[in-house]
JSON list of N, CA and C in Angstrom, two decimals:
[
{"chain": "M", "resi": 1, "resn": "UNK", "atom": "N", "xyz": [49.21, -40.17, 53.47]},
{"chain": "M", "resi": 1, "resn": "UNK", "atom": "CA", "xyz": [48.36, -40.43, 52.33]},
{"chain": "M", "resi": 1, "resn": "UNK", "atom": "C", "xyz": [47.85, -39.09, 51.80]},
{"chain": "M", "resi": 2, "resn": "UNK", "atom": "N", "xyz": [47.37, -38.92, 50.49]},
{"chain": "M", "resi": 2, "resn": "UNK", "atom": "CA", "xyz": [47.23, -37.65, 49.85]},
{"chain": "M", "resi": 2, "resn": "UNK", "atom": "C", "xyz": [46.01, -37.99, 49.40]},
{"chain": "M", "resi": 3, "resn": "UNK", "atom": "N", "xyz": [45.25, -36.98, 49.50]},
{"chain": "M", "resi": 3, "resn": "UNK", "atom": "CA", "xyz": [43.93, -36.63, 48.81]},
{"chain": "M", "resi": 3, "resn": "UNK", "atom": "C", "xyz": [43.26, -37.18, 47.37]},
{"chain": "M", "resi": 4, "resn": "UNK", "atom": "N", "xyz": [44.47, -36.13, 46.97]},
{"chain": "M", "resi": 4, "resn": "UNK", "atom": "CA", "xyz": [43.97, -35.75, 45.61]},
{"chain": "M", "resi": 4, "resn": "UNK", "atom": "C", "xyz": [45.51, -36.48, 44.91]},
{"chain": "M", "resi": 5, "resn": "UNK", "atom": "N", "xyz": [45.55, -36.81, 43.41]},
{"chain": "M", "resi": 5, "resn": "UNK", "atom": "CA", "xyz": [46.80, -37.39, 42.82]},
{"chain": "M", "resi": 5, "resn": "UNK", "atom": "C", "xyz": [47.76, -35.83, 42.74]},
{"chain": "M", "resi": 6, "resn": "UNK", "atom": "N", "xyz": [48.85, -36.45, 42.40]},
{"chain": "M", "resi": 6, "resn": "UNK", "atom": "CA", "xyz": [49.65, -35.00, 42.23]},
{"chain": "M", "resi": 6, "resn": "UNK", "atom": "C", "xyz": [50.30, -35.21, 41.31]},
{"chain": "M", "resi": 7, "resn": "UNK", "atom": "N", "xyz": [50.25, -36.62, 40.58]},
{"chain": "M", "resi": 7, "resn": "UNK", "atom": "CA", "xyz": [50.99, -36.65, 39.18]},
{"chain": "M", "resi": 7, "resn": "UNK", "atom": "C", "xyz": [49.83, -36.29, 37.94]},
{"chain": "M", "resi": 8, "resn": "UNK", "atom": "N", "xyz": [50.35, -35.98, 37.13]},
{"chain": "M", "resi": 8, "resn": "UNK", "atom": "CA", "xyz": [49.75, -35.58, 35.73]},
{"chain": "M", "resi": 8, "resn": "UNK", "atom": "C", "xyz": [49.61, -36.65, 35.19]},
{"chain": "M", "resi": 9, "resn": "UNK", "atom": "N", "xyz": [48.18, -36.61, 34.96]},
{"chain": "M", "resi": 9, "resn": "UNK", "atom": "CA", "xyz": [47.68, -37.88, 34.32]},
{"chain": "M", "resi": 9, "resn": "UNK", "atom": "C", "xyz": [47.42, -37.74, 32.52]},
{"chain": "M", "resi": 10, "resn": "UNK", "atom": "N", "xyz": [47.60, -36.56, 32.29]},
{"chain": "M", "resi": 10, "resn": "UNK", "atom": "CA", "xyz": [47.30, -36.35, 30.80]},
{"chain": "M", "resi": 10, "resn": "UNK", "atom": "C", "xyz": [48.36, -37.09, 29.86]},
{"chain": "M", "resi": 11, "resn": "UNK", "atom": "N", "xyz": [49.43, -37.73, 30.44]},
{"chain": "M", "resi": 11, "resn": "UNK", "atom": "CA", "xyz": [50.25, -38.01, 29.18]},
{"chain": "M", "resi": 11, "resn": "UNK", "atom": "C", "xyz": [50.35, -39.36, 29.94]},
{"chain": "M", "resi": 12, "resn": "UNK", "atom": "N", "xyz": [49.79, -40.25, 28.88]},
{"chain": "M", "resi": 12, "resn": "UNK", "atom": "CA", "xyz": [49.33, -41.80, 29.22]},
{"chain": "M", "resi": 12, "resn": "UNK", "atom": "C", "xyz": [50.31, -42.69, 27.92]},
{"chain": "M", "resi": 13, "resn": "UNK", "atom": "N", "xyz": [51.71, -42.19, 27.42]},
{"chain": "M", "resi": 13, "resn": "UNK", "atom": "CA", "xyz": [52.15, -42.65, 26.54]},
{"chain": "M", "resi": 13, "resn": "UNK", "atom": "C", "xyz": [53.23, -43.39, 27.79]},
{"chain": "M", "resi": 14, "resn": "UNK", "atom": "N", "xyz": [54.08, -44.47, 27.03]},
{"chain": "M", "resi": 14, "resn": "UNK", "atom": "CA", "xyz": [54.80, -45.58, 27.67]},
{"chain": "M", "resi": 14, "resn": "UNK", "atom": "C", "xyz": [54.21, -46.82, 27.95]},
{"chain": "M", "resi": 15, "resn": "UNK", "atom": "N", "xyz": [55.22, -47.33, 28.78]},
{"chain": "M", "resi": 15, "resn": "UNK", "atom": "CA", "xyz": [54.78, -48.49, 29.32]},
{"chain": "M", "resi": 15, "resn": "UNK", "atom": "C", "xyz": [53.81, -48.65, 30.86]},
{"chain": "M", "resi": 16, "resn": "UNK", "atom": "N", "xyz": [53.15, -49.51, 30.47]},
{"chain": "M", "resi": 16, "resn": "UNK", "atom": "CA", "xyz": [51.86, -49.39, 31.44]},
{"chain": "M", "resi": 16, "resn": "UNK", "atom": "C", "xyz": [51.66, -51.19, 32.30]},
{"chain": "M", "resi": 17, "resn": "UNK", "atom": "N", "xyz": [50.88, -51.55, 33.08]},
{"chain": "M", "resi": 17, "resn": "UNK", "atom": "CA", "xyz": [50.53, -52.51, 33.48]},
{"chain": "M", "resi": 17, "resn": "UNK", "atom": "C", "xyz": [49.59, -52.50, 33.56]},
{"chain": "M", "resi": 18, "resn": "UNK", "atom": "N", "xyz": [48.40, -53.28, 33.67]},
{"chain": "M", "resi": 18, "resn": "UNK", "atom": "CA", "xyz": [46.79, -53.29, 34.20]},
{"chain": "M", "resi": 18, "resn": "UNK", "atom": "C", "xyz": [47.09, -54.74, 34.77]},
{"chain": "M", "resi": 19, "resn": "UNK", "atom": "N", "xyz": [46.31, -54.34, 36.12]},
{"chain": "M", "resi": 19, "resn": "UNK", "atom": "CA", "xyz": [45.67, -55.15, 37.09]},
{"chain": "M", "resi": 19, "resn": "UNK", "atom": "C", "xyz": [44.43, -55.25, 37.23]},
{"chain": "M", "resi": 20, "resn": "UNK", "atom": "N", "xyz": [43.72, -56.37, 37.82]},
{"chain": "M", "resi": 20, "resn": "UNK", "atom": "CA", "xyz": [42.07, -56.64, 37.83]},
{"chain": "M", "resi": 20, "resn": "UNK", "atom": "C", "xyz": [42.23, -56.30, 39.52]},
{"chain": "M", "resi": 21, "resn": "UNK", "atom": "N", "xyz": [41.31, -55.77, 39.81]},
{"chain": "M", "resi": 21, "resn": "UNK", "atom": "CA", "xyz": [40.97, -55.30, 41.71]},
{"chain": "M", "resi": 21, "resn": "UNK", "atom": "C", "xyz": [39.75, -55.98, 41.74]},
{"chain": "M", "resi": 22, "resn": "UNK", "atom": "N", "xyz": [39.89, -56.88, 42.95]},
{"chain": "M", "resi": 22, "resn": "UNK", "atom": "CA", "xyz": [38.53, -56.98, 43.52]},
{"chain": "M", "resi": 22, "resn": "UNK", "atom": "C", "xyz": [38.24, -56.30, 44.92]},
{"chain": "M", "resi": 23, "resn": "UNK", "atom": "N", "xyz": [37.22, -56.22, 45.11]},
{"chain": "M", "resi": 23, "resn": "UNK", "atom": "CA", "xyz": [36.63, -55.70, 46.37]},
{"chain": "M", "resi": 23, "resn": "UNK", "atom": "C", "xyz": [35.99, -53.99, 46.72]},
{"chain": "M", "resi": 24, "resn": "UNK", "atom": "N", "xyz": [36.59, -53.18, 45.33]},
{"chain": "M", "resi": 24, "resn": "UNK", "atom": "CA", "xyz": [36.07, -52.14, 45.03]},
{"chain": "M", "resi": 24, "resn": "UNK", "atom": "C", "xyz": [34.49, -51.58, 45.24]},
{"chain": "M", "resi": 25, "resn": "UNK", "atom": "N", "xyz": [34.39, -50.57, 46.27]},
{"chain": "M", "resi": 25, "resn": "UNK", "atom": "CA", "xyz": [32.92, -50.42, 45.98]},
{"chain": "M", "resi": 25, "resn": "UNK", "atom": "C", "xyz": [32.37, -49.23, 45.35]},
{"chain": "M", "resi": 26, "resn": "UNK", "atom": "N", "xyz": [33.34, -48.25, 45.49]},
{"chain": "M", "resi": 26, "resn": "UNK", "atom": "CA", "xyz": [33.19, -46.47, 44.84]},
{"chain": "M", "resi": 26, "resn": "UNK", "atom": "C", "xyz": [34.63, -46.28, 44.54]},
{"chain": "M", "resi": 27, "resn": "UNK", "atom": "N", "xyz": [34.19, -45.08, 44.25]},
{"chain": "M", "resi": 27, "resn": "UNK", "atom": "CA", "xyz": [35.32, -44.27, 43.63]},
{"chain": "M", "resi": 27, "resn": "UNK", "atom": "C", "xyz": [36.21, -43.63, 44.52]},
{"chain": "M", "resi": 28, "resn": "UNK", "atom": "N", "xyz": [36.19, -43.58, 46.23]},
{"chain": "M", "resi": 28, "resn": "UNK", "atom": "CA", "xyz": [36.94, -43.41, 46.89]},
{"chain": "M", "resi": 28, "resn": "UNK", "atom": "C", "xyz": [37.87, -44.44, 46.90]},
{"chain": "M", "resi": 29, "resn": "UNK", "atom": "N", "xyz": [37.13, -45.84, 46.58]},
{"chain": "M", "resi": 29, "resn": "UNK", "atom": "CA", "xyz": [38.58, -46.78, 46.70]},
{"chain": "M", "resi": 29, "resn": "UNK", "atom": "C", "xyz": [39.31, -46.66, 45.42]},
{"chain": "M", "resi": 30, "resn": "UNK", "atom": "N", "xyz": [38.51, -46.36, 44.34]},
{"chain": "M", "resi": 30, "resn": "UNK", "atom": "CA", "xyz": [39.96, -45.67, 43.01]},
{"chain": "M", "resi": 30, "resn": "UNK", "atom": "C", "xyz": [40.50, -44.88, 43.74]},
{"chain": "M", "resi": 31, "resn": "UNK", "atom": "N", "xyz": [40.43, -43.75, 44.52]},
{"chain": "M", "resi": 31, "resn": "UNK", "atom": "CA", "xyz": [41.37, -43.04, 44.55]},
{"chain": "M", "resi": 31, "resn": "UNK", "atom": "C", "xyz": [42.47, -43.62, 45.71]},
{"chain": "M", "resi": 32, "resn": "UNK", "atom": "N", "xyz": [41.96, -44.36, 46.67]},
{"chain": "M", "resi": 32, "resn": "UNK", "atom": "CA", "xyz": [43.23, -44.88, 47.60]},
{"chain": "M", "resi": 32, "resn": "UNK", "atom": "C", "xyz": [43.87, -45.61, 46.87]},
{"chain": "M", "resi": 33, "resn": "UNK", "atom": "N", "xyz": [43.27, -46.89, 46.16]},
{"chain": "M", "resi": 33, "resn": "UNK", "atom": "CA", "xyz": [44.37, -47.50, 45.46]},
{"chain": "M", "resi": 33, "resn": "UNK", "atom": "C", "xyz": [45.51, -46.23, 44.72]},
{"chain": "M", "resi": 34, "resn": "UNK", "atom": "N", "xyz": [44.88, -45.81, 43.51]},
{"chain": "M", "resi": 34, "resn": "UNK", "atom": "CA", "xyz": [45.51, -44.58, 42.81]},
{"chain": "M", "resi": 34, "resn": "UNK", "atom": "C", "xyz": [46.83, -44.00, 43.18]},
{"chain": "M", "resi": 35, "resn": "UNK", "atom": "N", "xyz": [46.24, -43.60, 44.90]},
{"chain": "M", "resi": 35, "resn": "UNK", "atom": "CA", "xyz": [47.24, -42.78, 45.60]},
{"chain": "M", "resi": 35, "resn": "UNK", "atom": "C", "xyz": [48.29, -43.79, 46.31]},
{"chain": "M", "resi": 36, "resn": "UNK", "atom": "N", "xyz": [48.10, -45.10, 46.53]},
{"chain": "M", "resi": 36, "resn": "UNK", "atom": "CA", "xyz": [49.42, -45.77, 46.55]},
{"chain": "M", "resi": 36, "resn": "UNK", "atom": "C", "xyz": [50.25, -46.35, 46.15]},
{"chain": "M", "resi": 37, "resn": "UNK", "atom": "N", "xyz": [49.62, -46.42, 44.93]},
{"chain": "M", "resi": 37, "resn": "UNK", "atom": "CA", "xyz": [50.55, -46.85, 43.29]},
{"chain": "M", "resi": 37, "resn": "UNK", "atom": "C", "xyz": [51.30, -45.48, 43.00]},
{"chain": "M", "resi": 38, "resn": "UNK", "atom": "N", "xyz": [50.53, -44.60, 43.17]},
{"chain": "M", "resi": 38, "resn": "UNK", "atom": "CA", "xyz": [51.55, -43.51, 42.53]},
{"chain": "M", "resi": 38, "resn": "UNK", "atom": "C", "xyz": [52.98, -43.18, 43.73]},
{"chain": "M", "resi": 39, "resn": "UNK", "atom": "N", "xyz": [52.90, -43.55, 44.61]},
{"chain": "M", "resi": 39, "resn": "UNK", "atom": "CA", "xyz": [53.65, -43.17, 45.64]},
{"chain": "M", "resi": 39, "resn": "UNK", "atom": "C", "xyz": [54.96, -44.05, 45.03]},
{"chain": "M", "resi": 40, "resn": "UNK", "atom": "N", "xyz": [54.92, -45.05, 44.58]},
{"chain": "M", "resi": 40, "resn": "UNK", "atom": "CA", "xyz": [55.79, -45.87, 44.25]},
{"chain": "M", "resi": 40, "resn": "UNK", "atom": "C", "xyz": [56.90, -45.35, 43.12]},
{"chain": "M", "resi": 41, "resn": "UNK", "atom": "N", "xyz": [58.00, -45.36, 43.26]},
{"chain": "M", "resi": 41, "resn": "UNK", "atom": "CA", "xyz": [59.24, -45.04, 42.13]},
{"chain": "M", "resi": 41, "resn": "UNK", "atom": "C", "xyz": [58.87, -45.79, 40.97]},
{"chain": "M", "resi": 42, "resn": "UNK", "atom": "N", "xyz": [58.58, -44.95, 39.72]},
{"chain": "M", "resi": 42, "resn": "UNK", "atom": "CA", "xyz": [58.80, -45.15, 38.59]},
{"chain": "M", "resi": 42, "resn": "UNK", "atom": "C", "xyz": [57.61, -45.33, 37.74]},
{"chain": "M", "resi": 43, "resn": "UNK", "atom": "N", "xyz": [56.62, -45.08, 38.97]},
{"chain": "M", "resi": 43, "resn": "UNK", "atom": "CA", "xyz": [55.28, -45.09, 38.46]},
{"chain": "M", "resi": 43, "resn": "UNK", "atom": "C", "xyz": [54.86, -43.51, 38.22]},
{"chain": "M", "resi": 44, "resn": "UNK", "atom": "N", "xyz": [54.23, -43.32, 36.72]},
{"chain": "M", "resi": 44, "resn": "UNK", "atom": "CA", "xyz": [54.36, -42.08, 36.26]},
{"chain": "M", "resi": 44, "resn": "UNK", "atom": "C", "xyz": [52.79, -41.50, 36.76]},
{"chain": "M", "resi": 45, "resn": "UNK", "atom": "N", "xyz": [51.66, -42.61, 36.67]},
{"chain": "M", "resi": 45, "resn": "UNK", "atom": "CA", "xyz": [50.00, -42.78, 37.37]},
{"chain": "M", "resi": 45, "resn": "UNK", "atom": "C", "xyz": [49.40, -43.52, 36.94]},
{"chain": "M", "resi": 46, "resn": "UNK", "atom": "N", "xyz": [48.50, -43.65, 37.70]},
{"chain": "M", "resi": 46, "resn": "UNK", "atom": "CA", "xyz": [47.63, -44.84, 37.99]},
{"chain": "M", "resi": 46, "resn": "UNK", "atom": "C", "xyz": [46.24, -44.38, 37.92]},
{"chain": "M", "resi": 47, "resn": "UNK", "atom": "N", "xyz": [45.73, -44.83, 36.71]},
{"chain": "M", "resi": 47, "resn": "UNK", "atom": "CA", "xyz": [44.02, -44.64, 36.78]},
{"chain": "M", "resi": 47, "resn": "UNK", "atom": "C", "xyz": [42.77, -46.05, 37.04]},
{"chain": "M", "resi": 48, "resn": "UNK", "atom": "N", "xyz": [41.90, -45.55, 38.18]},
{"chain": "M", "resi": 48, "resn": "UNK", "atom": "CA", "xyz": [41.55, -47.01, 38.60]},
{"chain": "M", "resi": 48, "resn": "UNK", "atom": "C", "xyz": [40.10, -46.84, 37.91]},
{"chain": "M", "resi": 49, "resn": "UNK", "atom": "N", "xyz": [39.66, -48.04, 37.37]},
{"chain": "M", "resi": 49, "resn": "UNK", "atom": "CA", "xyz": [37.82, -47.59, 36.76]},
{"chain": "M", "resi": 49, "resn": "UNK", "atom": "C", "xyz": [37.19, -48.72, 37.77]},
{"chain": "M", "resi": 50, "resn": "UNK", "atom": "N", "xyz": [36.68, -48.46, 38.45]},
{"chain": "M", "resi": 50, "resn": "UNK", "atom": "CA", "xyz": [35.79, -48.96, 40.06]},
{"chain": "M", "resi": 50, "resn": "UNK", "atom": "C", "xyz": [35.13, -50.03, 39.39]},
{"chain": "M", "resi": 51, "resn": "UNK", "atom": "N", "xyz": [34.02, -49.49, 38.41]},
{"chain": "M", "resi": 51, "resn": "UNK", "atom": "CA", "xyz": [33.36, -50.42, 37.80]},
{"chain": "M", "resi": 51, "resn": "UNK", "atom": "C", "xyz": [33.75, -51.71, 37.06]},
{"chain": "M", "resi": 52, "resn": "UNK", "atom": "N", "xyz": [34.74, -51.58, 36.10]},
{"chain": "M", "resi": 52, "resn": "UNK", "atom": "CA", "xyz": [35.37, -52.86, 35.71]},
{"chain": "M", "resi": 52, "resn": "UNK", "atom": "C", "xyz": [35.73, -53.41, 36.13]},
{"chain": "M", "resi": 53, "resn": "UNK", "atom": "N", "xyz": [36.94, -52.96, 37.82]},
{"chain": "M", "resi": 53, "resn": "UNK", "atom": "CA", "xyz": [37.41, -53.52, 38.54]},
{"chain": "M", "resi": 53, "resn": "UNK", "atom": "C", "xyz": [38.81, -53.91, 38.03]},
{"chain": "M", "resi": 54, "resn": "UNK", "atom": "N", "xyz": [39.50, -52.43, 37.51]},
{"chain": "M", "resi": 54, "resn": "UNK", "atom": "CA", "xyz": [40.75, -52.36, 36.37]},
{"chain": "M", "resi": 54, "resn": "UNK", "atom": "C", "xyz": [41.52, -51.40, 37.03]},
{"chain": "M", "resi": 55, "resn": "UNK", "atom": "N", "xyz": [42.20, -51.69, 37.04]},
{"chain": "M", "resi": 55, "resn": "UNK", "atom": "CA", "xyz": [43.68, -50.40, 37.31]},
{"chain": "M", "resi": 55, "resn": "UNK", "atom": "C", "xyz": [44.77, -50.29, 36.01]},
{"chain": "M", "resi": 56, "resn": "UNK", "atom": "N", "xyz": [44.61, -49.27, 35.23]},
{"chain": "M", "resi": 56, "resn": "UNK", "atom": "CA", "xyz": [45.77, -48.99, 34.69]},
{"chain": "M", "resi": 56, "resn": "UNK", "atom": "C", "xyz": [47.37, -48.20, 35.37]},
{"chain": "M", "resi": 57, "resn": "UNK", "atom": "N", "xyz": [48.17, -48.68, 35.49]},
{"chain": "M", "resi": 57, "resn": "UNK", "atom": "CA", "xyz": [49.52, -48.11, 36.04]},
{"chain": "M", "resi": 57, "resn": "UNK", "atom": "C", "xyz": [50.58, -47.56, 34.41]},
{"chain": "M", "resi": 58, "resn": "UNK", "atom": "N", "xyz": [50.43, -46.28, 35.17]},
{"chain": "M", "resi": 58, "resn": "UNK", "atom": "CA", "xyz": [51.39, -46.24, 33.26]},
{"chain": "M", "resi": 58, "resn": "UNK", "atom": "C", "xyz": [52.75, -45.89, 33.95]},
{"chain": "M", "resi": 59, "resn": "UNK", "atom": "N", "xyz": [53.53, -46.86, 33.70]},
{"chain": "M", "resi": 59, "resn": "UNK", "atom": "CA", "xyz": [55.14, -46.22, 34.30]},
{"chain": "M", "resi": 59, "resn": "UNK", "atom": "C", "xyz": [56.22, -45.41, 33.75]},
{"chain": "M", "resi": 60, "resn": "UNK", "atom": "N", "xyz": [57.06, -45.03, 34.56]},
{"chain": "M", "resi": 60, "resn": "UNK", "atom": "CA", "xyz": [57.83, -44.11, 33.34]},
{"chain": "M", "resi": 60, "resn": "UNK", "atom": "C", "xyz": [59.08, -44.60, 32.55]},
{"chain": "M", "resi": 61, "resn": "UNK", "atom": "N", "xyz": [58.84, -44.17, 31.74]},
{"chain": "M", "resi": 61, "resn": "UNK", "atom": "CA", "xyz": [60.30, -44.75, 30.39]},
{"chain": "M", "resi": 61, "resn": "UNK", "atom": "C", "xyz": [61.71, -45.52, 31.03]},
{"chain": "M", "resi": 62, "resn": "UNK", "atom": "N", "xyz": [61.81, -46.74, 30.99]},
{"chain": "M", "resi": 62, "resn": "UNK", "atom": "CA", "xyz": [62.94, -47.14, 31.45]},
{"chain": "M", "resi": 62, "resn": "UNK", "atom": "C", "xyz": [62.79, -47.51, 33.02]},
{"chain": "M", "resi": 63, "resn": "UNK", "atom": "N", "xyz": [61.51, -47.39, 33.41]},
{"chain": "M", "resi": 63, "resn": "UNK", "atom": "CA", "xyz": [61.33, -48.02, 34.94]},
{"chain": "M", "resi": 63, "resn": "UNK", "atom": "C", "xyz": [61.69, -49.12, 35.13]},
{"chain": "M", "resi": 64, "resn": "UNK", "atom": "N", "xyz": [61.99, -49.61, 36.30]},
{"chain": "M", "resi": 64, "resn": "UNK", "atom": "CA", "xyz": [61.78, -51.32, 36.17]},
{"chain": "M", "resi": 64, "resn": "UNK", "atom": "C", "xyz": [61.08, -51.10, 38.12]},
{"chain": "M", "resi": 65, "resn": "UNK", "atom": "N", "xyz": [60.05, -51.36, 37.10]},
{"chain": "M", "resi": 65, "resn": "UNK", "atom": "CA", "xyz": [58.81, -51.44, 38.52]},
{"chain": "M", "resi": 65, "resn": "UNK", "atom": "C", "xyz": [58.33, -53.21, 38.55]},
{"chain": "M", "resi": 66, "resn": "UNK", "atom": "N", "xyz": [58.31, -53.98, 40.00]},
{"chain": "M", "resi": 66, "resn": "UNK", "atom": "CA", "xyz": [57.50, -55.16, 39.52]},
{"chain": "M", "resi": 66, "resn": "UNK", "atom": "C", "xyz": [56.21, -55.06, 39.74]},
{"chain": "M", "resi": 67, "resn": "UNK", "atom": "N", "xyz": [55.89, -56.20, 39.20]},
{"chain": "M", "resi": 67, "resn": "UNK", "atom": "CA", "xyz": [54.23, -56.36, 39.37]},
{"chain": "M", "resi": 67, "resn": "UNK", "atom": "C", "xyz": [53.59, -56.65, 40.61]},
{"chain": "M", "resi": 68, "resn": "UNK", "atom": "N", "xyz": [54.95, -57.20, 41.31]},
{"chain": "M", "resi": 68, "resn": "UNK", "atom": "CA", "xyz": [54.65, -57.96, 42.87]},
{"chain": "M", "resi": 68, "resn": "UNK", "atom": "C", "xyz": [54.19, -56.37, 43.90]},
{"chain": "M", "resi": 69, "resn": "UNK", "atom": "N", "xyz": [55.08, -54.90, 43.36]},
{"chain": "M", "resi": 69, "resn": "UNK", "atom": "CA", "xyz": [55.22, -54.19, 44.00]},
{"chain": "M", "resi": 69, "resn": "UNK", "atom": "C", "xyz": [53.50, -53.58, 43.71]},
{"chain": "M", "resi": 70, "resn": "UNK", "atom": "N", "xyz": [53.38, -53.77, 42.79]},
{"chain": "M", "resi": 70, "resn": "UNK", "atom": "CA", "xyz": [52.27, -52.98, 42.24]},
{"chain": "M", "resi": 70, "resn": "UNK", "atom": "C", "xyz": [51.18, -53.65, 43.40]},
{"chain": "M", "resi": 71, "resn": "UNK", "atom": "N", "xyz": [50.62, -54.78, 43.02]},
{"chain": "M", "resi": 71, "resn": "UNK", "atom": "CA", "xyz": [49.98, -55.88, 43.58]},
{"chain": "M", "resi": 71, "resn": "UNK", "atom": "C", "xyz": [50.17, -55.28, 45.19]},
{"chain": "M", "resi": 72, "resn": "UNK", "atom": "N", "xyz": [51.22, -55.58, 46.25]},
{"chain": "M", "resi": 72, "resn": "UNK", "atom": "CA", "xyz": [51.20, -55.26, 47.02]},
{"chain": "M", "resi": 72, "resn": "UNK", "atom": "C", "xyz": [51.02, -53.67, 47.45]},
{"chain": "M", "resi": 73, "resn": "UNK", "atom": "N", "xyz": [50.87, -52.80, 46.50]},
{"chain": "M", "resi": 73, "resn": "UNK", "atom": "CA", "xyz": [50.16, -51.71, 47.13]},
{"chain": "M", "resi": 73, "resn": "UNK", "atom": "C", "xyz": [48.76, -51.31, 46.61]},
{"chain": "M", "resi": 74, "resn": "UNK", "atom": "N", "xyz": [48.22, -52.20, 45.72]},
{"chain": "M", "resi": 74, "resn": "UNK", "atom": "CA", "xyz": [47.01, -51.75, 45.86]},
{"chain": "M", "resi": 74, "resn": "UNK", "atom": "C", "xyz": [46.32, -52.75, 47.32]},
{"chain": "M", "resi": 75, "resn": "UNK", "atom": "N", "xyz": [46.72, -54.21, 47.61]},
{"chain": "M", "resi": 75, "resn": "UNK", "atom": "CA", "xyz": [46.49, -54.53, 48.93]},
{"chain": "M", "resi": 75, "resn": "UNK", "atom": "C", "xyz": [46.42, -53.85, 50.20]},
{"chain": "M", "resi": 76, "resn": "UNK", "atom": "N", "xyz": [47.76, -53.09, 50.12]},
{"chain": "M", "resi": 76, "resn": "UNK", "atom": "CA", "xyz": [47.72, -51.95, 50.86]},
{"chain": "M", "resi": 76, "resn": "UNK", "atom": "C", "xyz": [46.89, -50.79, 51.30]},
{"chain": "M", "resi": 77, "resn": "UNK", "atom": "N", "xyz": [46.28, -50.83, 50.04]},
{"chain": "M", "resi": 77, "resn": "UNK", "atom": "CA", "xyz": [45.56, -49.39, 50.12]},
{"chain": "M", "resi": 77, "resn": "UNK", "atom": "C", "xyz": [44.12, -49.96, 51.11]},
{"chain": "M", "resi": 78, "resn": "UNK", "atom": "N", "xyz": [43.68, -51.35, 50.99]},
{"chain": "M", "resi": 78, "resn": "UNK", "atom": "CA", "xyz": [42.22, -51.52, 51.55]},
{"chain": "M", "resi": 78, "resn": "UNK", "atom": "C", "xyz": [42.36, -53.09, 51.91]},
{"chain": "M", "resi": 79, "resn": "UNK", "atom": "N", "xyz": [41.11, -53.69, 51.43]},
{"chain": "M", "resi": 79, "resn": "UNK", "atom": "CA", "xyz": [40.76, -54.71, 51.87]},
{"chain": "M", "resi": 79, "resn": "UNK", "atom": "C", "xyz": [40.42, -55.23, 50.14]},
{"chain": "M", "resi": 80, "resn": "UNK", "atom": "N", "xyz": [41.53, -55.30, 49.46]},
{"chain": "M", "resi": 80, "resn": "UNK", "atom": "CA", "xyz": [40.90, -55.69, 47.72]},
{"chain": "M", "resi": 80, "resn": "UNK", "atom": "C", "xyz": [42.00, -56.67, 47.91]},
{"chain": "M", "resi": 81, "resn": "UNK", "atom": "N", "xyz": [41.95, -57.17, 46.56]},
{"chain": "M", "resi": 81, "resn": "UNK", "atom": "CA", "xyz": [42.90, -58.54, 46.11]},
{"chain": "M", "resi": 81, "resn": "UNK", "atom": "C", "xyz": [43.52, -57.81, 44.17]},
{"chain": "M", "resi": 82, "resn": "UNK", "atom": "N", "xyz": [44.54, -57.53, 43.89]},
{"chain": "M", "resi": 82, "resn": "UNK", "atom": "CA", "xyz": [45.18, -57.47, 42.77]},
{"chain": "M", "resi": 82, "resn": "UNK", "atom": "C", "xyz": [45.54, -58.44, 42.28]},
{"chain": "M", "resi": 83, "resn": "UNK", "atom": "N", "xyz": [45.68, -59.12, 40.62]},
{"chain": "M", "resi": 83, "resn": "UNK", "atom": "CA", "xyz": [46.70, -59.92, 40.00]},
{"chain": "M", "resi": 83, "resn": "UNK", "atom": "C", "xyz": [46.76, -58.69, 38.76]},
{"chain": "M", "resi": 84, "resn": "UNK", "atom": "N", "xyz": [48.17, -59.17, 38.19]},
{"chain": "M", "resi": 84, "resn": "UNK", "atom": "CA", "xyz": [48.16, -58.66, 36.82]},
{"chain": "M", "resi": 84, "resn": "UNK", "atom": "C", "xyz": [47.31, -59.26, 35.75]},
{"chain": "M", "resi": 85, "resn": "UNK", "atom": "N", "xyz": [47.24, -58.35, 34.69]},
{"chain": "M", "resi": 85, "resn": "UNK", "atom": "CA", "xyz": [45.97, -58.82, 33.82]},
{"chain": "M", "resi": 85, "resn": "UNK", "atom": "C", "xyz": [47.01, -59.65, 32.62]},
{"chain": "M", "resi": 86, "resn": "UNK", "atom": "N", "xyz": [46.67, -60.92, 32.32]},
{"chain": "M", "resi": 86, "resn": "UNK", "atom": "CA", "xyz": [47.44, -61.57, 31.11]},
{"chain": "M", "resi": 86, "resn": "UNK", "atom": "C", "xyz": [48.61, -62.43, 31.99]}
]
């Protein structure tokens, strides 16, 4: 597991997913989720906002990432619950 993200989050153009997280209590759990979405192929990053209880995943051009994969690693990361949003 990594600290800090190591993908570049400044270019938020493409295709993206948002998920609703429950169980979030700070901003350390944005960053575990964060850091195990990004670990995943084809995911370009993942910004989590604690407070809403939102994960944006922006993937990269031509990915074919599922949602199931997504879902199962923010589970991964803790003790939260993911669905996709919509």
């Amino acid at each position: 597991m990594k600290l800090f993200s190591r993908k570049d989050k400044t270019e938020v153009d493409g295709p993206q997913v948002e998920l609703l997280v429950e169980g979030m209590h700070c901003n350390s759990c944005g960053l575990l989720i964060d850091d195990e979405l990004e670990d995943i192929p084809g995911v370009r990053s993942s910004s989590t906002d604690t407070k809403a209880g939102r994960t944006t995943v922006h993937l990269e051009e031509g990915a074919d990432v599922d949602a199931a994969a997504l879902v199962a690693a923010v589970e991964q990361a803790g003790e939260y619950k993911a669905r996709p949003v919509g």
